């Protein structure tokens, strides 16, 4: 059957984006170069359907725009795909009414390599629109047809490079590939009278998840031949490749985090996972090199008490290069231990560095500034005045997603 002539092209907005974040892409570029010699890396693009209304979430805002830690859910998914430098274009399908909101998210969180297309009235139609945008070299667009295309729901934020690489590599070989997970509940088939007709043997079946990947021509031709019924009611891209392209997708075991945010509980779960991930590293910054610094004792205690948390320490944060390294480690929790001074100029320096690093654009950064002051040598009112400034400063930096608090510990010098 001749493929159906392409429907009118979706409106393709300009690509939007900002400078590449150096650390993630540098790392990925190194990995990409490490690919076995002689195998040309396929040109890879991604299509993210994000045009749904999120009815099952039960809130007015479509779930892909619902905030998680005050940041829209879709921004986490974009960040996850942006970390993979060999994905050259990310096409997001959003409804016309959400187009401006999506552009605002891209600008605010400095997402890159993003192009926007109009969503369709169903998920398959949204995906088809994304594929059309990639299929045609448009003179006014940076998009070109990829060899392999990843399809990934915008509401699945926890996707890692390894599973993306697995499905892309498999798609290059098999024509199509998709992530699967063990079934949690048994699948049953009800009879017309609402009773059990039969159940499927759970061990012999799997849940189809995302990401999926396809040779571009395979999936694009499948969509072009797709029946209106499938476009309207279908939920499985792999099935389209099988039905219209006679391609049996390679199934790739995915990690538990590939789940789709569908119900409200999923938002709470996503927030917990993100909080857990960004609190995996605490960095102690001390204001002297003295090995008897109380900060070292605190470091030991934290290492003993917090088993799954990486605790590092740094000497005086006036060595900017040193702080650059800390920030490049994507640390979001800092404890500054000050025994020599209550002058919080050092804190200002640290906060400025954190802001310049763009860390706080993506996640809240916590800075706890602890002051140990000997009340015999430091008149209370003089130092409290200094420290009270921290309260006003904290209000100011909170607007930039940096949560700053001060802790004053007055103690008598040992005789
Ligand atoms: N017309 C549509 C419908 C869905 N999607 C996207 O497809 C993904 C998975 O679909 P689903 O979880 O069903 O999202 P919704 O349709 O929004 O959810 P609901 O069925 O609860 O309304 C989501 O990223 C959703 O935004 C889309 O791009 N276009
Ligand atoms: O049906 P929904 O729109 O909720 O989900 C769409 C897909 O994510 C879902 O069908 C997966 O099984 C992958 O195909």
mmCIF file of N, CA, C and O in Angstrom, residues 4 7 10 47-52 93 117-133 151-153 208-210 212 214 219-220 222-244:
data_model
loop_
_atom_site.group_PDB
_atom_site.id
_atom_site.type_symbol
_atom_site.label_atom_id
_atom_site.label_comp_id
_atom_site.label_asym_id
_atom_site.label_seq_id
_atom_site.Cartn_x
_atom_site.Cartn_y
_atom_site.Cartn_z
ATOM 1 N N UNK A 4 0.384 6.902 2.900
ATOM 2 C CA UNK A 4 -0.532 8.044 2.755
ATOM 3 C C UNK A 4 0.283 9.330 2.607
ATOM 4 O O UNK A 4 1.282 9.510 3.302
ATOM 5 N N UNK A 7 0.222 14.500 5.911
ATOM 6 C CA UNK A 7 -0.777 15.552 6.194
ATOM 7 C C UNK A 7 -0.040 16.891 6.262
ATOM 8 O O UNK A 7 1.185 16.920 6.368
ATOM 9 N N UNK A 10 2.971 20.289 10.689
ATOM 10 C CA UNK A 10 2.632 21.057 11.906
ATOM 11 C C UNK A 10 3.471 22.333 11.940
ATOM 12 O O UNK A 10 4.532 22.395 11.347
ATOM 13 N N UNK A 47 11.640 12.601 20.248
ATOM 14 C CA UNK A 47 10.305 13.218 20.190
ATOM 15 C C UNK A 47 9.643 12.988 21.543
ATOM 16 O O UNK A 47 9.569 11.852 22.026
ATOM 17 N N UNK A 48 9.214 14.094 22.169
ATOM 18 C CA UNK A 48 8.561 14.010 23.474
ATOM 19 C C UNK A 48 7.102 14.442 23.338
ATOM 20 O O UNK A 48 6.821 15.635 23.151
ATOM 21 N N UNK A 49 6.155 13.500 23.405
ATOM 22 C CA UNK A 49 4.750 13.912 23.415
ATOM 23 C C UNK A 49 4.437 14.575 24.746
ATOM 24 O O UNK A 49 4.665 13.996 25.804
ATOM 25 N N UNK A 50 3.981 15.819 24.664
ATOM 26 C CA UNK A 50 3.669 16.585 25.893
ATOM 27 C C UNK A 50 2.388 17.388 25.699
ATOM 28 O O UNK A 50 2.239 18.495 26.224
ATOM 29 N N UNK A 51 1.460 16.823 24.940
ATOM 30 C CA UNK A 51 0.238 17.567 24.609
ATOM 31 C C UNK A 51 -1.001 17.088 25.314
ATOM 32 O O UNK A 51 -2.121 17.408 24.937
ATOM 33 N N UNK A 52 -0.806 16.276 26.381
ATOM 34 C CA UNK A 52 -1.965 15.716 27.067
ATOM 35 C C UNK A 52 -2.593 16.686 28.052
ATOM 36 O O UNK A 52 -2.026 17.739 28.360
ATOM 37 N N UNK A 93 6.127 18.083 21.583
ATOM 38 C CA UNK A 93 4.789 18.375 21.036
ATOM 39 C C UNK A 93 3.913 18.898 22.163
ATOM 40 O O UNK A 93 3.646 18.181 23.129
ATOM 41 N N UNK A 117 6.582 21.659 18.482
ATOM 42 C CA UNK A 117 5.579 21.458 17.433
ATOM 43 C C UNK A 117 4.206 21.401 18.107
ATOM 44 O O UNK A 117 4.101 21.160 19.312
ATOM 45 N N UNK A 118 3.188 21.587 17.295
ATOM 46 C CA UNK A 118 1.816 21.487 17.825
ATOM 47 C C UNK A 118 1.500 20.030 18.156
ATOM 48 O O UNK A 118 1.790 19.131 17.350
ATOM 49 N N UNK A 119 0.896 19.824 19.304
ATOM 50 C CA UNK A 119 0.454 18.467 19.674
ATOM 51 C C UNK A 119 -0.793 18.115 18.868
ATOM 52 O O UNK A 119 -1.432 18.972 18.250
ATOM 53 N N UNK A 120 -1.121 16.818 18.893
ATOM 54 C CA UNK A 120 -2.369 16.367 18.263
ATOM 55 C C UNK A 120 -3.405 16.068 19.335
ATOM 56 O O UNK A 120 -3.126 16.186 20.528
ATOM 57 N N UNK A 121 -4.586 15.643 18.912
ATOM 58 C CA UNK A 121 -5.645 15.385 19.892
ATOM 59 C C UNK A 121 -5.450 14.044 20.595
ATOM 60 O O UNK A 121 -6.138 13.729 21.563
ATOM 61 N N UNK A 122 -4.535 13.240 20.072
ATOM 62 C CA UNK A 122 -4.182 12.000 20.779
ATOM 63 C C UNK A 122 -2.661 11.921 20.855
ATOM 64 O O UNK A 122 -1.953 12.630 20.112
ATOM 65 N N UNK A 123 -2.183 11.021 21.704
ATOM 66 C CA UNK A 123 -0.727 10.876 21.881
ATOM 67 C C UNK A 123 -0.079 10.476 20.570
ATOM 68 O O UNK A 123 0.969 11.031 20.183
ATOM 69 N N UNK A 124 -0.705 9.502 19.845
ATOM 70 C CA UNK A 124 -0.115 9.091 18.567
ATOM 71 C C UNK A 124 -0.052 10.254 17.585
ATOM 72 O O UNK A 124 0.927 10.416 16.858
ATOM 73 N N UNK A 125 -1.064 11.070 17.580
ATOM 74 C CA UNK A 125 -1.042 12.206 16.637
ATOM 75 C C UNK A 125 0.036 13.224 17.035
ATOM 76 O O UNK A 125 0.697 13.825 16.187
ATOM 77 N N UNK A 126 0.240 13.369 18.338
ATOM 78 C CA UNK A 126 1.311 14.274 18.798
ATOM 79 C C UNK A 126 2.665 13.750 18.352
ATOM 80 O O UNK A 126 3.513 14.495 17.848
ATOM 81 N N UNK A 127 2.859 12.453 18.543
ATOM 82 C CA UNK A 127 4.130 11.849 18.136
ATOM 83 C C UNK A 127 4.312 11.992 16.617
ATOM 84 O O UNK A 127 5.384 12.358 16.137
ATOM 85 N N UNK A 128 3.229 11.754 15.881
ATOM 86 C CA UNK A 128 3.303 11.854 14.415
ATOM 87 C C UNK A 128 3.736 13.275 14.021
ATOM 88 O O UNK A 128 4.596 13.483 13.177
ATOM 89 N N UNK A 129 3.171 14.283 14.700
ATOM 90 C CA UNK A 129 3.559 15.669 14.395
ATOM 91 C C UNK A 129 5.036 15.909 14.683
ATOM 92 O O UNK A 129 5.731 16.611 13.943
ATOM 93 N N UNK A 130 5.513 15.302 15.765
ATOM 94 C CA UNK A 130 6.938 15.446 16.080
ATOM 95 C C UNK A 130 7.806 14.815 15.004
ATOM 96 O O UNK A 130 8.826 15.381 14.589
ATOM 97 N N UNK A 131 7.378 13.650 14.518
ATOM 98 C CA UNK A 131 8.142 12.953 13.467
ATOM 99 C C UNK A 131 8.126 13.759 12.172
ATOM 100 O O UNK A 131 9.139 13.865 11.470
ATOM 101 N N UNK A 132 6.958 14.354 11.853
ATOM 102 C CA UNK A 132 6.881 15.160 10.618
ATOM 103 C C UNK A 132 7.878 16.310 10.663
ATOM 104 O O UNK A 132 8.529 16.625 9.666
ATOM 105 N N UNK A 133 8.030 16.892 11.840
ATOM 106 C CA UNK A 133 8.955 18.028 11.953
ATOM 107 C C UNK A 133 10.390 17.583 11.675
ATOM 108 O O UNK A 133 11.205 18.338 11.151
ATOM 109 N N UNK A 151 11.457 7.947 21.132
ATOM 110 C CA UNK A 151 10.145 8.480 21.535
ATOM 111 C C UNK A 151 10.039 8.262 23.032
ATOM 112 O O UNK A 151 10.282 7.144 23.528
ATOM 113 N N UNK A 152 9.764 9.362 23.762
ATOM 114 C CA UNK A 152 9.764 9.253 25.230
ATOM 115 C C UNK A 152 8.700 10.185 25.792
ATOM 116 O O UNK A 152 8.665 11.379 25.456
ATOM 117 N N UNK A 153 7.849 9.665 26.666
ATOM 118 C CA UNK A 153 6.787 10.504 27.244
ATOM 119 C C UNK A 153 7.421 11.624 28.072
ATOM 120 O O UNK A 153 8.317 11.371 28.877
ATOM 121 N N UNK A 208 4.939 -2.476 28.875
ATOM 122 C CA UNK A 208 5.703 -1.674 27.912
ATOM 123 C C UNK A 208 5.884 -0.265 28.475
ATOM 124 O O UNK A 208 4.912 0.393 28.854
ATOM 125 N N UNK A 209 7.115 0.141 28.601
ATOM 126 C CA UNK A 209 7.391 1.486 29.135
ATOM 127 C C UNK A 209 8.039 2.348 28.047
ATOM 128 O O UNK A 209 8.018 2.001 26.875
ATOM 129 N N UNK A 210 8.631 3.448 28.428
ATOM 130 C CA UNK A 210 9.446 4.292 27.527
ATOM 131 C C UNK A 210 10.785 4.443 28.209
ATOM 132 O O UNK A 210 10.881 4.261 29.429
ATOM 133 N N UNK A 212 11.390 4.435 23.901
ATOM 134 C CA UNK A 212 11.447 3.537 22.769
ATOM 135 C C UNK A 212 12.285 4.214 21.687
ATOM 136 O O UNK A 212 12.464 5.436 21.711
ATOM 137 N N UNK A 214 13.496 3.929 17.311
ATOM 138 C CA UNK A 214 13.172 3.347 16.009
ATOM 139 C C UNK A 214 14.125 3.877 14.948
ATOM 140 O O UNK A 214 14.581 5.025 15.038
ATOM 141 N N UNK A 219 9.476 4.006 11.728
ATOM 142 C CA UNK A 219 8.331 4.527 12.502
ATOM 143 C C UNK A 219 7.596 5.612 11.728
ATOM 144 O O UNK A 219 6.363 5.717 11.815
ATOM 145 N N UNK A 220 8.319 6.385 10.917
ATOM 146 C CA UNK A 220 7.641 7.451 10.177
ATOM 147 C C UNK A 220 6.682 6.856 9.134
ATOM 148 O O UNK A 220 5.530 7.277 9.006
ATOM 149 N N UNK A 222 5.368 3.942 9.327
ATOM 150 C CA UNK A 222 4.255 3.293 10.054
ATOM 151 C C UNK A 222 3.173 4.312 10.359
ATOM 152 O O UNK A 222 1.978 4.081 10.155
ATOM 153 N N UNK A 223 3.596 5.492 10.825
ATOM 154 C CA UNK A 223 2.606 6.533 11.148
ATOM 155 C C UNK A 223 1.892 7.026 9.888
ATOM 156 O O UNK A 223 0.709 7.338 9.889
ATOM 157 N N UNK A 224 2.638 7.083 8.781
ATOM 158 C CA UNK A 224 1.999 7.557 7.551
ATOM 159 C C UNK A 224 0.937 6.575 7.058
ATOM 160 O O UNK A 224 -0.063 6.974 6.473
ATOM 161 N N UNK A 225 1.135 5.286 7.355
ATOM 162 C CA UNK A 225 0.162 4.265 6.917
ATOM 163 C C UNK A 225 -0.913 3.998 7.976
ATOM 164 O O UNK A 225 -1.901 3.336 7.720
ATOM 165 N N UNK A 226 -0.691 4.557 9.171
ATOM 166 C CA UNK A 226 -1.533 4.255 10.323
ATOM 167 C C UNK A 226 -3.008 4.555 10.065
ATOM 168 O O UNK A 226 -3.358 5.566 9.459
ATOM 169 N N UNK A 227 -3.904 3.662 10.511
ATOM 170 C CA UNK A 227 -5.350 3.917 10.345
ATOM 171 C C UNK A 227 -5.786 5.004 11.318
ATOM 172 O O UNK A 227 -5.138 5.245 12.344
ATOM 173 N N UNK A 228 -6.895 5.662 11.002
ATOM 174 C CA UNK A 228 -7.422 6.676 11.935
ATOM 175 C C UNK A 228 -7.736 6.039 13.276
ATOM 176 O O UNK A 228 -7.554 6.637 14.334
ATOM 177 N N UNK A 229 -8.193 4.782 13.240
ATOM 178 C CA UNK A 229 -8.535 4.123 14.506
ATOM 179 C C UNK A 229 -7.296 4.013 15.387
ATOM 180 O O UNK A 229 -7.313 4.357 16.575
ATOM 181 N N UNK A 230 -6.201 3.560 14.765
ATOM 182 C CA UNK A 230 -4.962 3.425 15.554
ATOM 183 C C UNK A 230 -4.465 4.777 16.049
ATOM 184 O O UNK A 230 -4.018 4.923 17.186
ATOM 185 N N UNK A 231 -4.558 5.790 15.183
ATOM 186 C CA UNK A 231 -4.111 7.129 15.607
ATOM 187 C C UNK A 231 -4.957 7.631 16.773
ATOM 188 O O UNK A 231 -4.473 8.327 17.659
ATOM 189 N N UNK A 232 -6.240 7.228 16.749
ATOM 190 C CA UNK A 232 -7.186 7.730 17.759
ATOM 191 C C UNK A 232 -7.075 6.962 19.072
ATOM 192 O O UNK A 232 -7.037 7.533 20.141
ATOM 193 N N UNK A 233 -6.965 5.631 18.973
ATOM 194 C CA UNK A 233 -7.100 4.805 20.182
ATOM 195 C C UNK A 233 -5.837 4.015 20.545
ATOM 196 O O UNK A 233 -5.784 3.385 21.592
ATOM 197 N N UNK A 234 -4.835 4.056 19.678
ATOM 198 C CA UNK A 234 -3.638 3.252 19.966
ATOM 199 C C UNK A 234 -2.831 3.834 21.111
ATOM 200 O O UNK A 234 -2.891 5.033 21.380
ATOM 201 N N UNK A 235 -2.074 2.943 21.786
ATOM 202 C CA UNK A 235 -1.222 3.425 22.896
ATOM 203 C C UNK A 235 0.204 2.877 22.795
ATOM 204 O O UNK A 235 0.996 3.082 23.699
ATOM 205 N N UNK A 236 0.472 2.162 21.687
ATOM 206 C CA UNK A 236 1.745 1.465 21.641
ATOM 207 C C UNK A 236 2.454 1.686 20.303
ATOM 208 O O UNK A 236 2.044 1.166 19.256
ATOM 209 N N UNK A 237 3.548 2.436 20.340
ATOM 210 C CA UNK A 237 4.308 2.718 19.111
ATOM 211 C C UNK A 237 4.942 1.448 18.559
ATOM 212 O O UNK A 237 5.033 1.256 17.346
ATOM 213 N N UNK A 238 5.388 0.558 19.473
ATOM 214 C CA UNK A 238 6.026 -0.679 19.004
ATOM 215 C C UNK A 238 5.040 -1.477 18.144
ATOM 216 O O UNK A 238 5.418 -2.111 17.155
ATOM 217 N N UNK A 239 3.760 -1.420 18.527
ATOM 218 C CA UNK A 239 2.753 -2.167 17.777
ATOM 219 C C UNK A 239 2.594 -1.604 16.366
ATOM 220 O O UNK A 239 2.386 -2.332 15.398
ATOM 221 N N UNK A 240 2.729 -0.281 16.239
ATOM 222 C CA UNK A 240 2.614 0.338 14.908
ATOM 223 C C UNK A 240 3.752 -0.145 14.010
ATOM 224 O O UNK A 240 3.539 -0.458 12.824
ATOM 225 N N UNK A 241 4.951 -0.249 14.592
ATOM 226 C CA UNK A 241 6.104 -0.720 13.800
ATOM 227 C C UNK A 241 5.885 -2.162 13.357
ATOM 228 O O UNK A 241 6.249 -2.563 12.242
ATOM 229 N N UNK A 242 5.241 -2.948 14.235
ATOM 230 C CA UNK A 242 4.974 -4.351 13.889
ATOM 231 C C UNK A 242 3.875 -4.447 12.841
ATOM 232 O O UNK A 242 4.021 -5.100 11.814
ATOM 233 N N UNK A 243 2.764 -3.726 13.098
ATOM 234 C CA UNK A 243 1.575 -3.846 12.233
ATOM 235 C C UNK A 243 1.823 -3.273 10.845
ATOM 236 O O UNK A 243 1.424 -3.864 9.846
ATOM 237 N N UNK A 244 2.510 -2.139 10.774
ATOM 238 C CA UNK A 244 2.650 -1.465 9.479
ATOM 239 C C UNK A 244 4.043 -1.624 8.866
ATOM 240 O O UNK A 244 4.231 -1.425 7.681
#
